[in-house]
Coordinates of C-alpha atoms in Angstrom, one line a residue:
X1 CA -43.5 -4.0 -17.8
X2 CA -44.7 -2.2 -14.8
X3 CA -43.9 1.4 -14.2
X4 CA -43.2 2.6 -10.7
X5 CA -42.7 6.2 -9.5
X6 CA -40.6 7.1 -6.5
X7 CA -41.0 10.7 -5.4
X8 CA -38.0 12.9 -4.7
X9 CA -37.9 16.5 -3.4
X10 CA -35.7 19.5 -4.1
X11 CA -33.9 18.5 -0.9
X12 CA -32.5 15.5 -2.7
X13 CA -30.5 17.7 -5.0
X14 CA -26.9 16.7 -5.1
X15 CA -25.2 19.9 -4.2
X16 CA -22.5 20.9 -1.7
X17 CA -25.1 23.2 -0.2
X18 CA -27.9 20.6 0.1
X19 CA -27.2 17.7 2.5
X20 CA -30.3 17.6 4.5
X21 CA -32.6 14.5 4.7
X22 CA -35.0 14.2 1.7
X23 CA -38.6 15.1 2.2
X24 CA -41.6 14.0 0.1
X25 CA -42.7 16.4 -2.6
X26 CA -44.8 16.1 -5.7
X27 CA -42.8 18.5 -7.9
X28 CA -40.2 16.0 -9.2
X29 CA -39.8 12.2 -9.3
X30 CA -37.7 9.3 -10.3
X31 CA -39.0 7.3 -13.2
X32 CA -38.1 3.6 -12.7
X33 CA -38.8 1.7 -15.9
X34 CA -35.7 -0.6 -16.3
X35 CA -37.0 -3.3 -14.0
X36 CA -40.1 -4.6 -12.2
X37 CA -39.4 -4.1 -8.5
X38 CA -40.4 -7.3 -6.6
X39 CA -42.9 -6.6 -3.8
X40 CA -40.5 -8.3 -1.4
X41 CA -38.0 -5.6 -2.1
X42 CA -40.3 -2.6 -1.7
X43 CA -41.4 -3.4 1.8
X44 CA -40.9 -0.6 4.4
X45 CA -39.7 -3.0 7.0
X46 CA -35.9 -3.0 7.8
X47 CA -33.7 -6.0 8.5
X48 CA -32.5 -6.6 12.0
X49 CA -28.9 -6.8 10.8
X50 CA -27.6 -4.8 8.0
X51 CA -25.4 -6.7 5.5
X52 CA -21.7 -5.9 5.5
X53 CA -20.4 -4.2 2.5
X54 CA -17.1 -4.8 0.5
X55 CA -15.7 -1.8 -1.3
X56 CA -13.7 -2.7 -4.5
X57 CA -11.2 0.0 -5.6
X58 CA -11.0 1.3 -9.1
X59 CA -8.0 1.2 -11.5
X60 CA -5.2 3.3 -10.0
X61 CA -6.9 3.8 -6.7
X62 CA -5.8 2.4 -3.3
X63 CA -7.5 1.4 -0.1
X64 CA -7.0 4.8 1.6
X65 CA -9.0 6.5 -1.1
X66 CA -12.1 4.9 0.2
X67 CA -11.5 5.3 4.0
X68 CA -13.8 8.3 4.1
X69 CA -16.6 6.4 2.3
X70 CA -16.2 3.6 4.8
X71 CA -16.7 6.0 7.6
X72 CA -19.8 7.4 6.0
X73 CA -21.2 3.9 5.6
X74 CA -20.4 3.2 9.3
X75 CA -22.6 6.2 10.1
X76 CA -25.4 4.3 8.5
X77 CA -24.4 1.2 10.6
X78 CA -23.1 -0.6 7.5
X79 CA -20.1 -2.7 8.5
X80 CA -17.5 -2.2 5.7
X81 CA -14.3 -3.9 4.5
X82 CA -12.2 -2.4 1.7
X83 CA -10.1 -4.6 -0.6
X84 CA -6.5 -4.1 0.3
X85 CA -5.0 -2.5 -2.9
X86 CA -2.1 -0.1 -3.3
X87 CA -1.3 2.0 -6.3
X88 CA 1.8 0.1 -7.1
X89 CA -0.2 -3.1 -7.1
X90 CA -1.8 -2.0 -10.4
X91 CA 1.7 -2.4 -12.1
X92 CA 1.0 -6.2 -11.8
X93 CA -1.3 -5.8 -14.8
X94 CA 1.8 -5.3 -16.9
X95 CA 2.1 -9.1 -16.8
X96 CA -0.5 -9.0 -19.5
X97 CA 2.1 -7.6 -21.9
X98 CA 3.6 -11.1 -22.0
X99 CA 0.4 -12.6 -23.1
X100 CA -0.2 -12.8 -26.9
X101 CA -3.9 -12.2 -26.2
X102 CA -3.0 -8.7 -25.1
X103 CA -1.7 -7.8 -28.5
X104 CA -4.7 -9.3 -30.3
X105 CA -7.2 -7.6 -28.0
X106 CA -8.5 -10.9 -26.6
X107 CA -7.1 -10.7 -23.1
X108 CA -8.8 -12.7 -20.3
X109 CA -9.0 -11.7 -16.7
X110 CA -7.1 -14.7 -15.4
X111 CA -4.3 -15.1 -14.6
X112 CA -3.4 -11.4 -15.2
X113 CA -5.9 -10.2 -12.5
X114 CA -5.7 -13.1 -10.1
X115 CA -3.9 -10.8 -7.7
X116 CA -7.0 -8.5 -7.5
X117 CA -9.4 -11.4 -7.2
X118 CA -7.4 -12.6 -4.2
X119 CA -7.8 -9.2 -2.6
X120 CA -11.6 -9.4 -3.1
X121 CA -11.5 -12.9 -1.5
X122 CA -9.7 -11.6 1.5
X123 CA -12.1 -8.6 1.8
X124 CA -15.0 -11.0 1.6
X125 CA -13.6 -13.0 4.5
X126 CA -13.1 -9.9 6.5
X127 CA -16.7 -8.7 5.8
X128 CA -18.1 -12.1 6.9
X129 CA -16.4 -11.7 10.2
X130 CA -18.1 -8.4 10.6
X131 CA -21.5 -10.0 9.9
X132 CA -21.8 -11.2 13.6
X133 CA -24.3 -13.8 12.9
X134 CA -26.3 -12.0 10.2
X135 CA -27.8 -13.4 7.1
X136 CA -24.4 -14.3 5.7
X137 CA -24.9 -12.3 2.5
X138 CA -22.8 -9.3 1.5
X139 CA -23.1 -6.1 -0.6
X140 CA -20.4 -5.4 -3.2
X141 CA -19.7 -1.7 -3.9
X142 CA -17.5 -1.6 -7.0
X143 CA -16.0 1.7 -8.1
X144 CA -14.9 2.1 -11.7
X145 CA -13.0 -1.1 -12.8
X146 CA -13.9 -2.6 -9.4
X147 CA -17.5 -2.9 -10.7
X148 CA -16.7 -5.3 -13.6
X149 CA -14.0 -7.0 -11.6
X150 CA -16.7 -7.8 -9.1
X151 CA -18.6 -9.5 -11.9
X152 CA -15.5 -11.5 -12.8
X153 CA -15.2 -12.6 -9.1
X154 CA -18.8 -13.6 -9.0
X155 CA -18.5 -15.6 -12.1
X156 CA -15.3 -17.4 -11.0
X157 CA -16.1 -17.9 -7.3
X158 CA -19.9 -17.8 -7.2
X159 CA -22.5 -15.2 -6.1
X160 CA -24.4 -17.1 -3.5
X161 CA -23.0 -14.9 -0.7
X162 CA -23.7 -11.7 -2.6
X163 CA -27.1 -10.1 -2.5
X164 CA -26.2 -6.7 -4.0
X165 CA -23.8 -5.5 -6.6
X166 CA -23.8 -1.7 -6.6
X167 CA -21.4 -0.1 -9.1
X168 CA -20.2 3.5 -9.1
X169 CA -19.1 4.8 -12.5
X170 CA -18.0 1.4 -13.8
X171 CA -17.3 0.9 -17.5
X172 CA -19.3 -2.2 -18.0
X173 CA -19.5 -2.3 -21.8
X174 CA -16.7 -2.9 -24.3
X175 CA -16.1 -0.1 -26.8
X176 CA -17.5 -0.7 -30.3
X177 CA -15.1 -2.3 -32.7
X178 CA -13.9 -0.9 -36.0
X179 CA -14.2 2.8 -35.2
X180 CA -11.3 5.0 -36.3
X181 CA -9.2 6.3 -33.3
X182 CA -10.8 3.9 -30.8
X183 CA -8.6 1.5 -29.0
X184 CA -9.9 -1.0 -26.4
X185 CA -8.0 0.1 -23.3
X186 CA -8.8 -3.2 -21.6
X187 CA -7.3 -5.2 -24.5
X188 CA -10.4 -7.5 -24.6
X189 CA -11.1 -7.8 -20.9
X190 CA -14.5 -6.1 -21.2
X191 CA -15.4 -8.2 -24.2
X192 CA -14.7 -11.3 -22.1
X193 CA -16.9 -9.9 -19.2
X194 CA -19.8 -9.2 -21.6
X195 CA -19.7 -12.6 -23.2
X196 CA -18.8 -14.8 -20.2
X197 CA -20.1 -13.1 -17.0
X198 CA -23.7 -13.5 -15.8
X199 CA -26.2 -10.9 -17.1
X200 CA -27.4 -8.3 -14.7
X201 CA -30.5 -9.0 -12.8
X202 CA -32.7 -7.3 -10.2
X203 CA -34.3 -10.0 -8.1
X204 CA -35.0 -10.8 -4.4
X205 CA -31.8 -13.0 -4.4
X206 CA -29.5 -10.7 -6.2
X207 CA -29.8 -7.0 -7.2
X208 CA -27.6 -5.1 -9.7
X209 CA -27.7 -1.3 -9.2
X210 CA -25.5 0.6 -11.7
X211 CA -24.9 4.3 -10.9
X212 CA -23.6 6.8 -13.4
X213 CA -22.5 10.4 -13.0
X214 CA -23.5 13.2 -15.3
X215 CA -20.7 15.7 -14.6
X216 CA -19.4 17.0 -17.9
X217 CA -20.3 16.6 -21.5
X218 CA -17.4 15.9 -23.9
X219 CA -17.0 17.3 -27.4
X220 CA -15.5 16.2 -30.6
X221 CA -11.9 17.2 -31.1
X222 CA -12.4 18.9 -34.5
X223 CA -15.9 20.3 -33.9
X224 CA -16.4 23.6 -32.0
X225 CA -20.2 23.4 -31.9
X226 CA -22.1 21.9 -29.0
X227 CA -23.9 18.6 -29.9
X228 CA -26.9 16.8 -28.5
X229 CA -26.5 14.4 -25.6
X230 CA -25.8 10.8 -26.6
X231 CA -25.6 11.6 -30.4
X232 CA -25.8 8.2 -32.1
X233 CA -25.1 6.1 -29.1
X234 CA -28.0 4.0 -27.8
X235 CA -28.7 5.0 -24.2
X236 CA -30.3 2.4 -21.9
X237 CA -33.6 3.0 -20.2
X238 CA -32.8 4.0 -16.7
X239 CA -33.9 5.5 -13.4
X240 CA -32.8 9.1 -13.8
X241 CA -32.7 11.2 -10.6
X242 CA -34.1 14.7 -11.0
X243 CA -31.1 16.3 -9.3
X244 CA -28.9 19.2 -10.2
X245 CA -25.6 20.5 -9.1
X246 CA -24.4 24.1 -9.6
X247 CA -20.9 22.8 -10.1
X248 CA -21.7 20.5 -13.0
X249 CA -19.8 21.4 -16.2
X250 CA -22.6 22.6 -18.5
X251 CA -20.4 24.4 -20.9
X252 CA -21.8 25.6 -24.3
X253 CA -19.5 24.9 -27.2
X254 CA -16.2 23.2 -27.1
X255 CA -13.2 23.9 -24.9
X256 CA -9.8 22.2 -24.6
X257 CA -11.2 20.5 -21.5
X258 CA -14.3 19.2 -23.1
X259 CA -12.3 18.0 -26.1
X260 CA -9.9 16.2 -23.8
X261 CA -12.7 14.6 -21.8
X262 CA -14.4 13.7 -25.1
X263 CA -11.4 11.8 -26.3
X264 CA -11.5 9.8 -23.1
X265 CA -15.2 9.1 -23.5
X266 CA -14.6 8.0 -27.1
X267 CA -12.2 5.3 -26.1
X268 CA -14.8 3.9 -23.7
X269 CA -18.1 4.1 -25.8
X270 CA -17.0 5.1 -29.3
X271 CA -18.4 8.7 -29.1
X272 CA -16.9 11.9 -27.7
X273 CA -19.9 14.2 -27.5
X274 CA -21.7 12.4 -24.7
X275 CA -22.3 13.0 -21.0
X276 CA -20.4 11.3 -18.3
X277 CA -18.6 11.6 -14.9
X278 CA -15.4 13.0 -16.5
X279 CA -14.0 9.5 -17.2
X280 CA -16.8 7.0 -17.9
X281 CA -19.8 7.9 -20.1
X282 CA -23.3 7.4 -18.7
X283 CA -24.1 4.9 -21.5
X284 CA -21.2 2.7 -20.5
X285 CA -22.0 2.7 -16.8
X286 CA -25.4 1.1 -17.1
X287 CA -26.3 -2.5 -17.7
X288 CA -29.4 -4.0 -19.3
X289 CA -31.4 -5.8 -16.6
X290 CA -30.0 -3.7 -13.7
X291 CA -31.6 -0.9 -11.8
X292 CA -29.8 2.0 -13.6
X293 CA -29.4 5.4 -11.9
X294 CA -28.0 8.6 -13.3
X295 CA -27.0 11.3 -10.9
X296 CA -26.3 14.9 -12.0
X297 CA -23.1 16.7 -11.0
X298 CA -21.2 13.7 -9.8
X299 CA -17.5 13.3 -10.5
X300 CA -15.8 10.0 -11.2
X301 CA -13.0 9.6 -8.7
X302 CA -12.2 10.3 -5.0
X303 CA -8.8 11.6 -6.3
X304 CA -9.3 15.2 -7.4
X305 CA -12.8 15.4 -5.8
X306 CA -14.0 17.9 -3.4
X307 CA -17.2 17.6 -1.3
X308 CA -17.9 21.3 -1.7
X309 CA -17.2 21.9 -5.4
X310 CA -16.7 18.5 -7.1
X311 CA -18.5 15.7 -5.2
X312 CA -17.8 12.1 -6.3
X313 CA -19.9 9.0 -5.8
X314 CA -18.6 8.5 -2.3
X315 CA -19.2 12.1 -1.0
X316 CA -21.7 12.2 1.8
X317 CA -24.3 14.3 -0.1
X318 CA -24.1 11.7 -3.0
X319 CA -24.2 8.6 -0.8
X320 CA -27.6 9.8 0.5
X321 CA -29.0 8.9 -3.0
X322 CA -27.8 5.3 -3.1
X323 CA -27.5 4.2 0.5
X324 CA -31.0 2.8 0.6
X325 CA -29.9 0.0 -1.6
X326 CA -27.6 -1.3 1.1
X327 CA -30.3 -1.0 3.8
X328 CA -32.9 -3.3 2.3

């Protein structure tokens, strides 16, 4: 497999104090070894019309949480539609309690999540109207659960209109089975996605880009010592951005917060003492076959984020690091 090196500079550091345009420098770089980048995707020429983007909200979030991100994308001339979701809409998922598959951990996305798939369909129609005679393809930006729900949509309704799936802190992988204290929070939905949805690819026709945040390391509940990153969890090969953030939680030893975060990580990937964005571990946010990117100091959600002290994936200084995928 070919190895390509893309150079970064200290000016690409994700920090509330560094928001200027990146400049070329030879002191640090991105190592891209997950995929071979087709030559047709590495050209420096830009399309005459930028593809519209569809933002897919994460669990518990609503449309308004992504309005600022949509404005940032507009600044890059990316027409953007946001799937219309309210916080109360997520209560519709309670319908799954009536399905015996919920209790056996074999729940399927449909019909429980049909309401969300319909919101995606409506947003796709809105985005196509924004295309104004463009190529007709779209970019999906799925945040958190919106990332794997995008994969369900593409499996059920086709992906011919989608040329990019960019996920932000999405838990793509089901938790391992049989571990004490680990309960599949999706009740089998992620198992279904892994087994039935198309595998990630990075090709001229369709590109998967999975972005993970490395904001805080969790710790085991009954272990006060610091542990090595990723412990016994297999971490996928990825493009790791050489960036730092003075606000990232790099605590030594365990605290109540790291233990609390660690228990959340454990429910997602089966291990507590790993790095993640505060909600989703890095290892769970990457997919084999995708272009995987890890960004230091990036928090999971727009709710509770702060551009100055706790930037999330949609903060302007962070968007700088993934916007290029929407512009090619």
